[in-house]
PDB file of C-alpha atoms and ligand atoms in Angstrom:
ATOM      1  CA  MET A 447      36.447   0.057  32.985  1.00 64.00           C
ATOM      2  CA  LYS A 448      37.467  -2.757  30.638  1.00 89.00           C
ATOM      3  CA  GLU A 449      36.516  -5.419  33.146  1.00 93.00           C
ATOM      4  CA  ALA A 450      33.329  -3.582  34.030  1.00 94.00           C
ATOM      5  CA  LEU A 451      32.442  -3.453  30.349  1.00 97.00           C
ATOM      6  CA  LEU A 452      33.128  -7.112  29.709  1.00 97.00           C
ATOM      7  CA  GLU A 453      31.137  -8.034  32.796  1.00 98.00           C
ATOM      8  CA  ALA A 454      28.273  -5.820  31.643  1.00 98.00           C
ATOM      9  CA  VAL A 455      28.005  -7.287  28.135  1.00 98.00           C
ATOM     10  CA  THR A 456      28.313 -10.833  29.475  1.00 98.00           C
ATOM     11  CA  ALA A 457      25.581 -10.238  32.073  1.00 98.00           C
ATOM     12  CA  ILE A 458      23.330  -8.569  29.520  1.00 98.00           C
ATOM     13  CA  ALA A 459      23.668 -11.452  27.035  1.00 98.00           C
ATOM     14  CA  ALA A 460      22.923 -13.941  29.825  1.00 98.00           C
ATOM     15  CA  ALA A 461      19.853 -11.968  30.935  1.00 98.00           C
ATOM     16  CA  MET A 462      18.546 -11.632  27.372  1.00 98.00           C
ATOM     17  CA  ALA A 463      18.897 -15.387  26.787  1.00 97.00           C
ATOM     18  CA  THR A 464      16.298 -15.989  29.515  1.00 97.00           C
ATOM     19  CA  ARG A 465      13.616 -13.669  28.087  1.00 97.00           C
ATOM     20  CA  SER A 466      10.549 -15.329  26.670  1.00 95.00           C
ATOM     21  CA  GLU A 467       8.920 -12.096  25.381  1.00 96.00           C
ATOM     22  CA  ARG A 468      11.186 -11.377  22.434  1.00 97.00           C
ATOM     23  CA  GLY A 469       8.989  -9.245  20.109  1.00 97.00           C
ATOM     24  CA  ARG A 470       8.007 -10.207  16.558  1.00 97.00           C
ATOM     25  CA  VAL A 471      10.435 -10.859  13.727  1.00 96.00           C
ATOM     26  CA  ALA A 472       9.717  -8.611  10.706  1.00 96.00           C
ATOM     27  CA  ASP A 473       7.583 -10.650   8.309  1.00 93.00           C
ATOM     28  CA  TYR A 474       6.821  -8.116   5.565  1.00 93.00           C
ATOM     29  CA  ILE A 475      10.177  -9.106   4.013  1.00 95.00           C
ATOM     30  CA  PRO A 476       9.739 -12.906   3.671  1.00 96.00           C
ATOM     31  CA  GLU A 477      13.447 -13.685   3.956  1.00 96.00           C
ATOM     32  CA  LEU A 478      13.643 -11.888   7.322  1.00 96.00           C
ATOM     33  CA  ALA A 479      10.662 -13.864   8.660  1.00 96.00           C
ATOM     34  CA  ARG A 480      12.867 -16.983   8.570  1.00 96.00           C
ATOM     35  CA  VAL A 481      15.363 -15.643  11.125  1.00 97.00           C
ATOM     36  CA  ASP A 482      15.386 -17.398  14.523  1.00 97.00           C
ATOM     37  CA  PRO A 483      14.135 -14.942  17.190  1.00 97.00           C
ATOM     38  CA  ASP A 484      16.328 -16.544  19.851  1.00 97.00           C
ATOM     39  CA  HIS A 485      19.486 -14.850  18.617  1.00 98.00           C
ATOM     40  CA  PHE A 486      21.094 -12.135  20.709  1.00 98.00           C
ATOM     41  CA  GLY A 487      24.471 -10.536  20.127  1.00 98.00           C
ATOM     42  CA  ILE A 488      26.330  -7.501  21.466  1.00 98.00           C
ATOM     43  CA  ALA A 489      29.688  -5.888  20.670  1.00 98.00           C
ATOM     44  CA  VAL A 490      31.283  -2.754  22.076  1.00 98.00           C
ATOM     45  CA  VAL A 491      34.457  -1.042  20.799  1.00 98.00           C
ATOM     46  CA  ASP A 492      36.016   1.433  23.250  1.00 97.00           C
ATOM     47  CA  ALA A 493      38.286   4.424  22.698  1.00 96.00           C
ATOM     48  CA  ASP A 494      41.425   2.236  22.921  1.00 96.00           C
ATOM     49  CA  GLY A 495      40.096  -0.053  20.198  1.00 96.00           C
ATOM     50  CA  ASP A 496      39.398  -2.887  22.601  1.00 97.00           C
ATOM     51  CA  VAL A 497      36.335  -4.958  21.769  1.00 97.00           C
ATOM     52  CA  ALA A 498      33.980  -6.589  24.284  1.00 98.00           C
ATOM     53  CA  VAL A 499      31.538  -9.097  22.832  1.00 98.00           C
ATOM     54  CA  ALA A 500      28.917 -11.546  24.071  1.00 98.00           C
ATOM     55  CA  GLY A 501      26.264 -13.844  22.615  1.00 98.00           C
ATOM     56  CA  ASP A 502      25.989 -14.165  18.819  1.00 98.00           C
ATOM     57  CA  ALA A 503      28.338 -11.239  18.222  1.00 98.00           C
ATOM     58  CA  ASP A 504      29.935 -12.802  15.147  1.00 98.00           C
ATOM     59  CA  ALA A 505      26.782 -13.981  13.347  1.00 98.00           C
ATOM     60  CA  PRO A 506      25.927 -11.844  10.299  1.00 98.00           C
ATOM     61  CA  PHE A 507      22.396 -10.377  10.191  1.00 98.00           C
ATOM     62  CA  SER A 508      20.556  -8.068   7.823  1.00 98.00           C
ATOM     63  CA  ILE A 509      21.421  -4.500   8.876  1.00 98.00           C
ATOM     64  CA  GLN A 510      18.415  -3.037   6.995  1.00 98.00           C
ATOM     65  CA  SER A 511      17.870   0.587   8.064  1.00 98.00           C
ATOM     66  CA  VAL A 512      21.157   0.832   9.922  1.00 98.00           C
ATOM     67  CA  SER A 513      22.625   1.105   6.410  1.00 98.00           C
ATOM     68  CA  LYS A 514      20.891   4.484   6.143  1.00 98.00           C
ATOM     69  CA  VAL A 515      23.549   5.973   8.440  1.00 98.00           C
ATOM     70  CA  PHE A 516      26.334   4.950   6.080  1.00 98.00           C
ATOM     71  CA  ALA A 517      24.348   5.977   3.009  1.00 98.00           C
ATOM     72  CA  LEU A 518      23.764   9.401   4.592  1.00 98.00           C
ATOM     73  CA  THR A 519      27.490   9.773   5.291  1.00 98.00           C
ATOM     74  CA  LEU A 520      28.296   9.018   1.649  1.00 98.00           C
ATOM     75  CA  ALA A 521      25.584  11.314   0.237  1.00 98.00           C
ATOM     76  CA  LEU A 522      26.780  14.207   2.432  1.00 98.00           C
ATOM     77  CA  GLY A 523      30.310  13.538   1.233  1.00 98.00           C
ATOM     78  CA  LYS A 524      29.097  13.685  -2.338  1.00 97.00           C
ATOM     79  CA  ILE A 525      26.690  16.618  -2.413  1.00 97.00           C
ATOM     80  CA  GLY A 526      27.308  18.263   0.960  1.00 97.00           C
ATOM     81  CA  ASP A 527      24.718  20.344   2.756  1.00 95.00           C
ATOM     82  CA  GLY A 528      22.736  20.739  -0.486  1.00 97.00           C
ATOM     83  CA  LEU A 529      21.162  17.440   0.565  1.00 98.00           C
ATOM     84  CA  TRP A 530      19.151  19.378   3.159  1.00 98.00           C
ATOM     85  CA  ARG A 531      17.194  21.109   0.426  1.00 98.00           C
ATOM     86  CA  ARG A 532      15.765  17.701  -0.471  1.00 98.00           C
ATOM     87  CA  VAL A 533      15.414  16.069   2.982  1.00 98.00           C
ATOM     88  CA  GLY A 534      14.437  17.491   6.370  1.00 97.00           C
ATOM     89  CA  ARG A 535      16.022  17.024   9.789  1.00 97.00           C
ATOM     90  CA  GLU A 536      13.001  16.647  12.038  1.00 94.00           C
ATOM     91  CA  PRO A 537      11.753  13.556  13.827  1.00 94.00           C
ATOM     92  CA  SER A 538       8.830  12.034  11.992  1.00 86.00           C
ATOM     93  CA  GLY A 539       6.447  10.915  14.731  1.00 79.00           C
ATOM     94  CA  ASN A 540       5.002   8.656  12.036  1.00 79.00           C
ATOM     95  CA  ALA A 541       5.690   5.110  10.849  1.00 78.00           C
ATOM     96  CA  PHE A 542       8.951   4.611   8.949  1.00 79.00           C
ATOM     97  CA  ASN A 543       7.120   3.912   5.698  1.00 83.00           C
ATOM     98  CA  SER A 544       4.341   6.494   5.969  1.00 84.00           C
ATOM     99  CA  ILE A 545       2.904   7.649   2.665  1.00 88.00           C
ATOM    100  CA  THR A 546       0.504  10.235   4.105  1.00 90.00           C
ATOM    101  CA  GLN A 547       3.394  12.175   5.676  1.00 89.00           C
ATOM    102  CA  LEU A 548       5.150  12.435   2.330  1.00 91.00           C
ATOM    103  CA  GLU A 549       2.017  13.838   0.712  1.00 90.00           C
ATOM    104  CA  TYR A 550       1.538  16.264   3.538  1.00 90.00           C
ATOM    105  CA  GLU A 551       5.104  17.538   3.197  1.00 90.00           C
ATOM    106  CA  LYS A 552       5.000  17.803  -0.585  1.00 93.00           C
ATOM    107  CA  GLY A 553       7.688  15.297  -1.385  1.00 96.00           C
ATOM    108  CA  ILE A 554      10.345  16.531   1.079  1.00 96.00           C
ATOM    109  CA  PRO A 555      10.811  13.635   3.537  1.00 96.00           C
ATOM    110  CA  ARG A 556      11.041  14.598   7.201  1.00 95.00           C
ATOM    111  CA  ASN A 557      14.479  13.076   7.754  1.00 96.00           C
ATOM    112  CA  PRO A 558      17.070  10.842   6.053  1.00 97.00           C
ATOM    113  CA  PHE A 559      16.219   7.792   8.184  1.00 96.00           C
ATOM    114  CA  ILE A 560      12.569   7.220   7.297  1.00 95.00           C
ATOM    115  CA  ASN A 561      12.252   5.232   4.096  1.00 95.00           C
ATOM    116  CA  ALA A 562      11.303   8.191   1.884  1.00 96.00           C
ATOM    117  CA  GLY A 563      14.323  10.154   3.123  1.00 97.00           C
ATOM    118  CA  ALA A 564      16.644   7.229   2.598  1.00 98.00           C
ATOM    119  CA  LEU A 565      15.369   6.871  -0.965  1.00 98.00           C
ATOM    120  CA  VAL A 566      16.377  10.498  -1.660  1.00 98.00           C
ATOM    121  CA  VAL A 567      19.774   9.855  -0.045  1.00 98.00           C
ATOM    122  CA  THR A 568      20.185   6.754  -2.217  1.00 98.00           C
ATOM    123  CA  ASP A 569      19.255   8.793  -5.301  1.00 98.00           C
ATOM    124  CA  ALA A 570      22.011  11.281  -4.438  1.00 98.00           C
ATOM    125  CA  ILE A 571      24.597   8.475  -4.190  1.00 98.00           C
ATOM    126  CA  LEU A 572      23.383   6.954  -7.456  1.00 98.00           C
ATOM    127  CA  SER A 573      23.641  10.155  -9.536  1.00 98.00           C
ATOM    128  CA  GLY A 574      26.428   9.882 -12.084  1.00 97.00           C
ATOM    129  CA  HIS A 575      26.902   6.161 -11.407  1.00 98.00           C
ATOM    130  CA  THR A 576      25.402   2.869 -12.483  1.00 98.00           C
ATOM    131  CA  PRO A 577      23.564   1.019  -9.675  1.00 98.00           C
ATOM    132  CA  LYS A 578      26.425  -1.497  -9.554  1.00 98.00           C
ATOM    133  CA  VAL A 579      29.058   1.177  -9.077  1.00 98.00           C
ATOM    134  CA  ALA A 580      26.936   2.963  -6.451  1.00 98.00           C
ATOM    135  CA  LEU A 581      26.556  -0.264  -4.479  1.00 98.00           C
ATOM    136  CA  GLY A 582      30.248  -0.977  -4.831  1.00 98.00           C
ATOM    137  CA  GLU A 583      30.952   2.433  -3.338  1.00 98.00           C
ATOM    138  CA  ILE A 584      28.683   1.757  -0.325  1.00 98.00           C
ATOM    139  CA  LEU A 585      30.202  -1.659   0.270  1.00 98.00           C
ATOM    140  CA  ARG A 586      33.770  -0.350  -0.065  1.00 98.00           C
ATOM    141  CA  PHE A 587      32.986   2.379   2.431  1.00 98.00           C
ATOM    142  CA  LEU A 588      31.842  -0.254   4.936  1.00 98.00           C
ATOM    143  CA  HIS A 589      34.929  -2.382   4.309  1.00 98.00           C
ATOM    144  CA  PHE A 590      37.023   0.694   5.066  1.00 98.00           C
ATOM    145  CA  VAL A 591      35.282   1.961   8.205  1.00 98.00           C
ATOM    146  CA  ALA A 592      34.881  -1.547   9.673  1.00 98.00           C
ATOM    147  CA  ASP A 593      38.397  -2.649   8.672  1.00 97.00           C
ATOM    148  CA  ASP A 594      36.805  -5.767   7.261  1.00 98.00           C
ATOM    149  CA  GLU A 595      36.535  -6.825   3.627  1.00 98.00           C
ATOM    150  CA  THR A 596      34.271  -9.808   4.304  1.00 98.00           C
ATOM    151  CA  ILE A 597      31.130  -7.675   4.716  1.00 98.00           C
ATOM    152  CA  PHE A 598      28.710  -8.598   1.919  1.00 98.00           C
ATOM    153  CA  ILE A 599      25.282  -7.979   0.427  1.00 98.00           C
ATOM    154  CA  ASP A 600      22.812 -10.826   1.000  1.00 98.00           C
ATOM    155  CA  ASP A 601      21.258 -11.093  -2.450  1.00 98.00           C
ATOM    156  CA  LYS A 602      18.462 -13.344  -1.211  1.00 98.00           C
ATOM    157  CA  VAL A 603      17.273 -10.678   1.221  1.00 98.00           C
ATOM    158  CA  ALA A 604      17.555  -7.989  -1.466  1.00 98.00           C
ATOM    159  CA  LYS A 605      15.490 -10.069  -3.904  1.00 98.00           C
ATOM    160  CA  SER A 606      12.948 -10.885  -1.202  1.00 98.00           C
ATOM    161  CA  GLU A 607      12.414  -7.183  -0.549  1.00 97.00           C
ATOM    162  CA  GLN A 608      12.427  -6.355  -4.239  1.00 96.00           C
ATOM    163  CA  ASP A 609       9.645  -8.892  -4.814  1.00 97.00           C
ATOM    164  CA  THR A 610       7.465  -7.467  -2.043  1.00 96.00           C
ATOM    165  CA  GLY A 611       8.547  -3.814  -1.680  1.00 96.00           C
ATOM    166  CA  PHE A 612       5.360  -2.283  -3.066  1.00 96.00           C
ATOM    167  CA  ARG A 613       5.169   0.332  -0.356  1.00 95.00           C
ATOM    168  CA  ASN A 614       8.707   1.538  -0.972  1.00 96.00           C
ATOM    169  CA  ALA A 615       7.918   1.549  -4.714  1.00 97.00           C
ATOM    170  CA  ALA A 616       4.922   3.760  -3.955  1.00 96.00           C
ATOM    171  CA  LEU A 617       7.097   6.151  -1.921  1.00 96.00           C
ATOM    172  CA  ALA A 618       9.733   6.264  -4.692  1.00 98.00           C
ATOM    173  CA  ASN A 619       7.169   6.963  -7.379  1.00 97.00           C
ATOM    174  CA  TYR A 620       5.649   9.653  -5.230  1.00 96.00           C
ATOM    175  CA  LEU A 621       9.050  11.278  -4.665  1.00 97.00           C
ATOM    176  CA  ARG A 622       9.671  11.213  -8.384  1.00 97.00           C
ATOM    177  CA  ALA A 623       6.304  12.891  -8.987  1.00 96.00           C
ATOM    178  CA  PHE A 624       7.550  15.727  -6.749  1.00 96.00           C
ATOM    179  CA  GLU A 625      10.823  15.729  -8.745  1.00 97.00           C
ATOM    180  CA  ASN A 626      12.776  14.759  -5.630  1.00 98.00           C
ATOM    181  CA  LEU A 627      14.288  11.714  -7.333  1.00 98.00           C
ATOM    182  CA  ARG A 628      16.614  12.359 -10.277  1.00 97.00           C
ATOM    183  CA  ASN A 629      17.237   8.767 -11.332  1.00 98.00           C
ATOM    184  CA  PRO A 630      14.780   6.136 -12.600  1.00 98.00           C
ATOM    185  CA  VAL A 631      12.613   4.766  -9.795  1.00 98.00           C
ATOM    186  CA  GLU A 632      13.586   1.113 -10.407  1.00 98.00           C
ATOM    187  CA  MET A 633      17.272   1.950 -10.176  1.00 98.00           C
ATOM    188  CA  VAL A 634      16.906   3.896  -6.921  1.00 98.00           C
ATOM    189  CA  LEU A 635      14.813   1.068  -5.438  1.00 98.00           C
ATOM    190  CA  GLY A 636      17.341  -1.532  -6.581  1.00 98.00           C
ATOM    191  CA  VAL A 637      20.257   0.262  -4.864  1.00 98.00           C
ATOM    192  CA  TYR A 638      18.133   0.943  -1.746  1.00 98.00           C
ATOM    193  CA  PHE A 639      17.021  -2.686  -1.346  1.00 98.00           C
ATOM    194  CA  HIS A 640      20.577  -3.910  -1.801  1.00 98.00           C
ATOM    195  CA  HIS A 641      22.153  -1.566   0.744  1.00 98.00           C
ATOM    196  CA  CYS A 642      19.427  -2.498   3.244  1.00 98.00           C
ATOM    197  CA  ALA A 643      20.372  -6.151   2.559  1.00 98.00           C
ATOM    198  CA  ILE A 644      23.993  -5.736   3.651  1.00 98.00           C
ATOM    199  CA  ALA A 645      24.809  -8.434   6.200  1.00 98.00           C
ATOM    200  CA  MET A 646      27.069  -7.665   9.150  1.00 98.00           C
ATOM    201  CA  SER A 647      27.800  -9.077  12.583  1.00 99.00           C
ATOM    202  CA  CYS A 648      27.599  -7.011  15.775  1.00 99.00           C
ATOM    203  CA  ARG A 649      31.395  -6.933  15.885  1.00 98.00           C
ATOM    204  CA  GLN A 650      31.608  -5.584  12.321  1.00 98.00           C
ATOM    205  CA  LEU A 651      28.850  -3.047  12.913  1.00 99.00           C
ATOM    206  CA  ALA A 652      30.428  -1.743  16.134  1.00 98.00           C
ATOM    207  CA  MET A 653      33.731  -1.377  14.245  1.00 98.00           C
ATOM    208  CA  ALA A 654      31.969   0.458  11.413  1.00 98.00           C
ATOM    209  CA  GLY A 655      30.456   2.967  13.882  1.00 98.00           C
ATOM    210  CA  ARG A 656      33.818   4.055  15.302  1.00 98.00           C
ATOM    211  CA  TYR A 657      34.094   7.135  13.097  1.00 98.00           C
ATOM    212  CA  LEU A 658      30.845   8.452  14.611  1.00 98.00           C
ATOM    213  CA  ALA A 659      31.906   7.684  18.170  1.00 98.00           C
ATOM    214  CA  PHE A 660      35.391   9.148  17.826  1.00 98.00           C
ATOM    215  CA  GLY A 661      34.976  12.566  16.211  1.00 98.00           C
ATOM    216  CA  GLY A 662      34.922  11.496  12.543  1.00 98.00           C
ATOM    217  CA  ARG A 663      38.345   9.829  12.749  1.00 98.00           C
ATOM    218  CA  HIS A 664      39.332   6.383  11.481  1.00 96.00           C
ATOM    219  CA  PRO A 665      41.073   4.967  14.575  1.00 92.00           C
ATOM    220  CA  THR A 666      43.270   2.446  12.796  1.00 92.00           C
ATOM    221  CA  ALA A 667      43.848   3.840   9.288  1.00 91.00           C
ATOM    222  CA  GLY A 668      44.463   7.316  10.722  1.00 88.00           C
ATOM    223  CA  GLY A 669      43.014  10.429   9.133  1.00 92.00           C
ATOM    224  CA  ARG A 670      39.366  11.317   8.860  1.00 96.00           C
ATOM    225  CA  VAL A 671      36.292   9.612   7.515  1.00 98.00           C
ATOM    226  CA  VAL A 672      34.270  12.808   8.026  1.00 98.00           C
ATOM    227  CA  SER A 673      34.844  16.099   9.845  1.00 98.00           C
ATOM    228  CA  SER A 674      34.062  16.167  13.566  1.00 98.00           C
ATOM    229  CA  GLU A 675      31.281  18.622  12.755  1.00 98.00           C
ATOM    230  CA  ARG A 676      29.666  16.125  10.379  1.00 98.00           C
ATOM    231  CA  ALA A 677      30.038  13.244  12.820  1.00 98.00           C
ATOM    232  CA  LYS A 678      28.283  15.353  15.475  1.00 98.00           C
ATOM    233  CA  ARG A 679      25.446  16.166  13.137  1.00 98.00           C
ATOM    234  CA  ILE A 680      24.918  12.578  12.050  1.00 98.00           C
ATOM    235  CA  ASN A 681      24.846  11.603  15.722  1.00 98.00           C
ATOM    236  CA  ALA A 682      22.244  14.318  16.383  1.00 98.00           C
ATOM    237  CA  LEU A 683      20.048  12.877  13.638  1.00 98.00           C
ATOM    238  CA  MET A 684      20.493   9.375  15.039  1.00 98.00           C
ATOM    239  CA  LEU A 685      19.363  10.598  18.443  1.00 98.00           C
ATOM    240  CA  THR A 686      16.302  12.461  17.181  1.00 97.00           C
ATOM    241  CA  CYS A 687      15.267  10.233  14.261  1.00 96.00           C
ATOM    242  CA  GLY A 688      17.079   6.877  14.599  1.00 97.00           C
ATOM    243  CA  HIS A 689      14.157   4.918  16.003  1.00 96.00           C
ATOM    244  CA  TYR A 690      11.308   6.292  13.876  1.00 87.00           C
ATOM    245  CA  ASP A 691       8.269   7.129  15.973  1.00 90.00           C
ATOM    246  CA  GLY A 692       9.983   5.412  18.915  1.00 94.00           C
ATOM    247  CA  SER A 693      12.901   7.898  18.909  1.00 95.00           C
ATOM    248  CA  GLY A 694      11.666   9.971  21.869  1.00 95.00           C
ATOM    249  CA  ASP A 695      11.137   6.925  24.011  1.00 96.00           C
ATOM    250  CA  PHE A 696      14.576   5.520  23.091  1.00 98.00           C
ATOM    251  CA  ALA A 697      16.270   8.819  24.022  1.00 97.00           C
ATOM    252  CA  PHE A 698      14.338   8.804  27.292  1.00 97.00           C
ATOM    253  CA  ARG A 699      15.302   5.251  28.186  1.00 98.00           C
ATOM    254  CA  VAL A 700      18.790   4.901  26.702  1.00 98.00           C
ATOM    255  CA  GLY A 701      20.034   8.431  26.037  1.00 98.00           C
ATOM    256  CA  ILE A 702      22.517   7.808  23.233  1.00 98.00           C
ATOM    257  CA  PRO A 703      22.428   8.386  19.446  1.00 98.00           C
ATOM    258  CA  ALA A 704      21.428   5.117  17.785  1.00 98.00           C
ATOM    259  CA  LYS A 705      19.968   3.734  14.590  1.00 98.00           C
ATOM    260  CA  SER A 706      17.796   0.642  14.389  1.00 98.00           C
ATOM    261  CA  GLY A 707      16.851  -1.663  11.513  1.00 98.00           C
ATOM    262  CA  VAL A 708      13.996  -4.135  11.009  1.00 97.00           C
ATOM    263  CA  GLY A 709      16.543  -6.956  10.938  1.00 98.00           C
ATOM    264  CA  GLY A 710      16.750  -6.379  14.720  1.00 98.00           C
ATOM    265  CA  GLY A 711      20.129  -4.626  14.761  1.00 98.00           C
ATOM    266  CA  ILE A 712      20.909  -1.319  16.477  1.00 98.00           C
ATOM    267  CA  LEU A 713      24.078   0.750  16.147  1.00 99.00           C
ATOM    268  CA  GLY A 714      24.649   2.985  19.159  1.00 98.00           C
ATOM    269  CA  VAL A 715      27.212   5.753  19.599  1.00 98.00           C
ATOM    270  CA  VAL A 716      28.579   7.071  22.894  1.00 98.00           C
ATOM    271  CA  PRO A 717      30.620  10.110  21.766  1.00 98.00           C
ATOM    272  CA  GLY A 718      34.268   9.817  22.820  1.00 98.00           C
ATOM    273  CA  LYS A 719      33.631   6.538  24.619  1.00 98.00           C
ATOM    274  CA  ALA A 720      32.240   3.677  22.567  1.00 98.00           C
ATOM    275  CA  SER A 721      30.626   2.313  19.434  1.00 98.00           C
ATOM    276  CA  ILE A 722      28.046  -0.381  20.212  1.00 99.00           C
ATOM    277  CA  ALA A 723      26.085  -2.886  18.128  1.00 99.00           C
ATOM    278  CA  VAL A 724      23.317  -5.143  19.402  1.00 98.00           C
ATOM    279  CA  TRP A 725      21.172  -7.652  17.561  1.00 98.00           C
ATOM    280  CA  SER A 726      17.974  -9.415  18.536  1.00 98.00           C
ATOM    281  CA  PRO A 727      15.566 -10.100  15.630  1.00 98.00           C
ATOM    282  CA  GLY A 728      12.237  -9.631  17.468  1.00 98.00           C
ATOM    283  CA  LEU A 729      10.759  -6.127  17.067  1.00 97.00           C
ATOM    284  CA  ASP A 730       8.434  -3.909  19.116  1.00 96.00           C
ATOM    285  CA  GLY A 731       5.379  -2.134  17.713  1.00 92.00           C
ATOM    286  CA  GLN A 732       7.481   0.618  16.113  1.00 90.00           C
ATOM    287  CA  GLY A 733       9.762  -1.789  14.272  1.00 92.00           C
ATOM    288  CA  ASN A 734      12.712  -1.478  16.689  1.00 96.00           C
ATOM    289  CA  SER A 735      14.475  -4.449  18.289  1.00 98.00           C
ATOM    290  CA  LEU A 736      12.705  -5.159  21.578  1.00 98.00           C
ATOM    291  CA  LEU A 737      15.576  -6.819  23.421  1.00 98.00           C
ATOM    292  CA  GLY A 738      18.212  -4.763  21.599  1.00 98.00           C
ATOM    293  CA  SER A 739      16.672  -1.585  23.029  1.00 98.00           C
ATOM    294  CA  GLU A 740      16.472  -3.117  26.484  1.00 98.00           C
ATOM    295  CA  ALA A 741      20.079  -4.298  26.301  1.00 98.00           C
ATOM    296  CA  LEU A 742      21.243  -0.782  25.399  1.00 98.00           C
ATOM    297  CA  GLU A 743      19.164   0.661  28.219  1.00 98.00           C
ATOM    298  CA  ILE A 744      20.843  -1.627  30.738  1.00 98.00           C
ATOM    299  CA  LEU A 745      24.319  -1.022  29.287  1.00 98.00           C
ATOM    300  CA  SER A 746      23.952   2.736  29.222  1.00 98.00           C
ATOM    301  CA  ARG A 747      22.738   2.774  32.817  1.00 97.00           C
ATOM    302  CA  ARG A 748      25.489   0.447  34.066  1.00 97.00           C
ATOM    303  CA  MET A 749      28.263   2.338  32.323  1.00 97.00           C
ATOM    304  CA  GLY A 750      26.831   5.841  32.944  1.00 97.00           C
ATOM    305  CA  TRP A 751      26.787   6.456  29.189  1.00 98.00           C
ATOM    306  CA  SER A 752      23.640   8.530  28.691  1.00 98.00           C
ATOM    307  CA  ILE A 753      24.689  11.724  26.930  1.00 98.00           C
ATOM    308  CA  PHE A 754      22.303  13.578  29.215  1.00 97.00           C
ATOM    309  CA  GLY A 755      24.384  12.871  32.325  1.00 93.00           C
ATOM    310  CA  ASP A 756      25.411   9.872  34.379  1.00 81.00           C
TER     311      ASP A 756
HETATM  312  N1  LIG B2256      14.480  -2.259   3.919  1.00 75.89           N
HETATM  313  C1  LIG B2256      13.506  -1.921   4.923  1.00 75.89           C
HETATM  314  C2  LIG B2256      12.321  -1.236   4.313  1.00 75.89           C
HETATM  315  O1  LIG B2256      12.497  -0.455   3.457  1.00 75.89           O
HETATM  316  C3  LIG B2256      14.168  -1.034   5.933  1.00 75.89           C
HETATM  317  C4  LIG B2256      13.265  -0.675   7.081  1.00 75.89           C
HETATM  318  C5  LIG B2256      13.928  -0.704   8.404  1.00 75.89           C
HETATM  319  O2  LIG B2256      14.913  -1.365   8.639  1.00 75.89           O
HETATM  320  O3  LIG B2256      13.411  -0.037   9.305  1.00 75.89           O
HETATM  321  O4  LIG B2256      11.205  -1.467   4.638  1.00 75.89           O
END
């Protein structure tokens, strides 16, 4: 299996390097528009802790919405299932930054992975803290689950989004009007933009996802990050909501829980078997990495990793 896995990731990286149709790099955040679309990286950590990597697996990229998985884990740890009174658990079927959907649903975002939902999650983490302390908590959590203290926030990306994030500001103000934000709008936005601006490599991201792949446990530190029940539920949300309005298609093609970000990264979880991260900056029409999705489709087929059967 180890050789098969290494062969698979190597072949996938080689195949992706030849693709000329690579999708479009996100340009609504100016700093992300500067990223070279030719990058491709992949990293897989298996149940023994062995890591298979290929391509640009050690280059840091902006994890963007993948950070929403870690923010959700922290918010659930802090306020527990009470969070579900403020955020739903249904796929959205709408764009990740839809304003009409929020109006329609009276300020209760469909799920924690669309932007409105992640703003409520961020608000929950922020309560009782200053923005700086809240961000420190998120970053420390990542250092712990990834076993890597070099993970950092890219302040240039955060500022770039802060300068242009009018749509997220609209969503946050709207949530506040429905009393579903408890902290000042600017503070919630500041923490949100900064956790989206965390930079990680595929290797670091795959390491960080281990607690979701392996029943909530921290494989090297021992003990639990979350209960197995909670890990299962976060995985369920990743499967149903992790790719915005492309979630159904991703489940159909790839068949594993995964969360994408507009930086072109995807974290994928094969329960009991592997934690996977891929990165290719070009996006498809729904804002998901074009080649990253294809790479996961090939990997899941080759390894027989779809959760729906091999
Ligand atoms: N920071 C991005 C935004 O709010 C995250 C979106 C994403 O990665 O899908 O627009």
